[in-house]
CSV table of C-alpha atoms in Angstrom, one decimal:
chain,number,residue,atom,x,y,z
A,1,UNK,CA,0.0,0.0,0.0
A,2,UNK,CA,1.3,3.5,-0.9
A,3,UNK,CA,1.9,5.8,2.1
A,4,UNK,CA,0.6,9.4,2.2
A,5,UNK,CA,3.5,11.7,2.9
A,6,UNK,CA,3.6,15.3,4.0
A,7,UNK,CA,6.3,16.8,1.9
A,8,UNK,CA,8.1,20.1,2.4
A,9,UNK,CA,10.5,22.1,0.5
A,10,UNK,CA,13.6,23.5,2.1
A,11,UNK,CA,16.7,25.5,1.1
A,12,UNK,CA,19.6,23.6,2.6
A,13,UNK,CA,23.1,24.7,3.5
A,14,UNK,CA,26.0,22.5,2.2
A,15,UNK,CA,27.6,20.5,5.0
A,16,UNK,CA,30.8,18.5,5.4
A,17,UNK,CA,30.6,14.8,6.0
A,18,UNK,CA,32.6,11.7,6.6
A,19,UNK,CA,31.6,8.6,4.6
A,20,UNK,CA,32.5,5.2,3.4
A,21,UNK,CA,31.7,4.6,-0.3
A,22,UNK,CA,30.8,1.5,-2.1
A,23,UNK,CA,29.0,0.3,-5.3
A,24,UNK,CA,26.7,-2.6,-4.4
A,25,UNK,CA,23.7,-4.5,-5.7
A,26,UNK,CA,20.6,-3.2,-4.0
A,27,UNK,CA,20.2,-6.4,-2.0
A,28,UNK,CA,23.6,-6.1,-0.3
A,29,UNK,CA,23.2,-2.5,1.0
A,30,UNK,CA,21.3,-3.2,4.2
A,31,UNK,CA,23.9,-5.8,5.3
A,32,UNK,CA,26.8,-3.4,4.5
A,33,UNK,CA,25.5,-0.3,6.3
A,34,UNK,CA,26.1,-1.2,10.0
A,35,UNK,CA,29.8,-2.0,9.4
A,36,UNK,CA,30.3,1.1,7.2
A,37,UNK,CA,28.8,3.4,9.9
A,38,UNK,CA,30.9,1.7,12.6
A,39,UNK,CA,34.1,2.4,10.5
A,40,UNK,CA,33.1,6.1,10.1
A,41,UNK,CA,32.3,6.5,13.9
A,42,UNK,CA,35.7,4.9,14.7
A,43,UNK,CA,37.6,7.2,12.4
A,44,UNK,CA,35.7,10.3,13.7
A,45,UNK,CA,36.7,9.3,17.3
A,46,UNK,CA,40.3,8.8,16.2
A,47,UNK,CA,40.4,12.3,14.6
A,48,UNK,CA,38.5,13.9,17.5
A,49,UNK,CA,35.8,15.1,15.2
A,50,UNK,CA,32.1,15.1,16.4
A,51,UNK,CA,29.3,13.8,14.2
A,52,UNK,CA,26.5,16.2,13.8
A,53,UNK,CA,23.1,14.5,13.8
A,54,UNK,CA,22.0,11.0,12.8
A,55,UNK,CA,23.7,8.8,10.2
A,56,UNK,CA,22.8,9.3,6.5
A,57,UNK,CA,23.0,7.3,3.3
A,58,UNK,CA,23.2,8.8,-0.1
A,59,UNK,CA,22.3,6.7,-3.2
A,60,UNK,CA,23.5,7.1,-6.8
A,61,UNK,CA,22.5,4.5,-9.4
A,62,UNK,CA,25.5,3.2,-11.4
A,63,UNK,CA,25.8,0.8,-14.3
A,64,UNK,CA,27.5,-1.7,-11.8
A,65,UNK,CA,24.9,-1.3,-9.0
A,66,UNK,CA,24.1,1.5,-6.6
A,67,UNK,CA,26.8,3.9,-5.5
A,68,UNK,CA,26.3,4.4,-1.7
A,69,UNK,CA,27.8,7.0,0.7
A,70,UNK,CA,27.2,6.1,4.3
A,71,UNK,CA,28.3,8.3,7.1
A,72,UNK,CA,27.7,11.4,9.2
A,73,UNK,CA,27.7,15.1,8.9
A,74,UNK,CA,30.6,16.5,10.8
A,75,UNK,CA,31.5,19.6,12.7
A,76,UNK,CA,34.6,20.1,10.6
A,77,UNK,CA,36.2,18.4,7.5
A,78,UNK,CA,38.2,15.2,8.2
A,79,UNK,CA,41.4,13.8,6.8
A,80,UNK,CA,40.8,10.8,4.5
A,81,UNK,CA,42.0,7.6,6.1
A,82,UNK,CA,41.5,4.3,4.3
A,83,UNK,CA,38.0,3.9,3.1
A,84,UNK,CA,36.7,6.7,5.4
A,85,UNK,CA,36.8,9.9,3.3
A,86,UNK,CA,35.7,13.5,3.5
A,87,UNK,CA,32.6,14.3,1.5
A,88,UNK,CA,29.6,16.6,1.9
A,89,UNK,CA,25.9,17.0,1.3
A,90,UNK,CA,24.9,19.7,-1.2
A,91,UNK,CA,23.2,23.0,-0.4
A,92,UNK,CA,20.2,24.4,-2.3
A,93,UNK,CA,16.6,23.5,-2.8
A,94,UNK,CA,15.4,20.0,-1.7
A,95,UNK,CA,12.1,18.4,-1.1
A,96,UNK,CA,11.8,16.3,2.1
A,97,UNK,CA,9.5,13.4,3.0
A,98,UNK,CA,9.3,11.8,6.5
A,99,UNK,CA,8.9,8.0,6.3
A,100,UNK,CA,7.9,6.2,9.5
A,101,UNK,CA,8.1,2.4,10.3
A,102,UNK,CA,10.5,0.4,8.1
A,103,UNK,CA,13.6,2.4,7.1
A,104,UNK,CA,14.5,-0.2,4.5
A,105,UNK,CA,11.3,0.4,2.6
A,106,UNK,CA,11.4,4.0,1.5
A,107,UNK,CA,10.6,3.4,-2.2
A,108,UNK,CA,7.1,4.9,-1.7
A,109,UNK,CA,8.7,8.0,-0.2
A,110,UNK,CA,11.0,8.4,-3.1
A,111,UNK,CA,8.1,8.1,-5.5
A,112,UNK,CA,6.2,10.7,-3.6
A,113,UNK,CA,9.1,13.1,-3.9
A,114,UNK,CA,9.5,12.4,-7.6
A,115,UNK,CA,5.8,13.0,-8.1
A,116,UNK,CA,6.0,16.3,-6.1
A,117,UNK,CA,8.9,17.5,-8.3
A,118,UNK,CA,7.2,16.7,-11.6
A,119,UNK,CA,3.8,18.2,-10.7
A,120,UNK,CA,5.6,21.5,-10.0
A,121,UNK,CA,7.9,21.7,-13.0
A,122,UNK,CA,11.1,20.5,-11.2
A,123,UNK,CA,13.4,17.6,-11.6
A,124,UNK,CA,16.0,16.0,-9.4
A,125,UNK,CA,19.4,17.7,-9.4
A,126,UNK,CA,21.4,15.1,-7.7
A,127,UNK,CA,21.2,11.8,-5.8
A,128,UNK,CA,18.8,11.4,-2.9
A,129,UNK,CA,19.8,10.8,0.7
A,130,UNK,CA,18.2,9.6,3.9
A,131,UNK,CA,18.8,10.5,7.5
A,132,UNK,CA,17.8,7.8,10.0
A,133,UNK,CA,16.6,9.2,13.3
A,134,UNK,CA,16.5,5.6,14.4
A,135,UNK,CA,17.0,2.6,12.2
A,136,UNK,CA,20.1,0.7,10.9
A,137,UNK,CA,22.2,1.1,13.9
A,138,UNK,CA,19.7,-0.1,16.5
A,139,UNK,CA,18.8,-3.2,14.5
A,140,UNK,CA,15.1,-2.8,15.0
A,141,UNK,CA,14.1,-2.6,11.4
A,142,UNK,CA,11.7,0.2,12.4
A,143,UNK,CA,12.1,3.9,12.9
A,144,UNK,CA,11.9,7.2,11.1
A,145,UNK,CA,13.7,8.2,8.0
A,146,UNK,CA,13.8,11.7,6.5
A,147,UNK,CA,14.2,11.4,2.7
A,148,UNK,CA,15.8,14.3,0.8
A,149,UNK,CA,15.8,14.9,-2.9
A,150,UNK,CA,17.6,18.0,-4.3
A,151,UNK,CA,15.9,19.7,-7.3
A,152,UNK,CA,16.0,22.4,-10.0
A,153,UNK,CA,13.7,23.6,-12.8
A,154,UNK,CA,13.3,21.2,-15.7
C-alpha cells in the first residue's frame, strides 16, 4: 500500500561529512551499512571530530549497481583515512518526506518526492539521501527516515 506523505521544500546549506563509499547490488546495501557506519564513527573518534546528527545514506545509481555513501555530517572536515573519506551533502533546494516504520522500505517516499517535483515543473538535481533518526544502527528494522531529494527547474 502506498503511504501518504507530508512533503516540504527547504533551502539547505551545504555540510561537510565523513563517509564510506561502495558500489553494491541493492540487496547487499542493508547488510553493508552497519559496518560502514561503525568504521566512520571509529575514524571520527580517532580524529576527535564530532558527528552532527544521525547517520545518513546517499544513493546514486551506477551501471554496476548502486553507489552508496554512508556516514555522518561532521562539525569540521576530516582527513581521508583508508575507506573513510571527506565528503559533503549539497546545499540548495530540496524536497523532504518523512517516512515512518520500516527504514529499509522508503521506495514509496522516493516516488512521492519524484511526483511532487514533476507536478511543480522541477526535476532532481542530484542523488537522494536519507537521515535515520533511528534505524540501521539499532537493528530494530523500524524507525523514522527523513528522505531528501535536491531539485531544480526542468
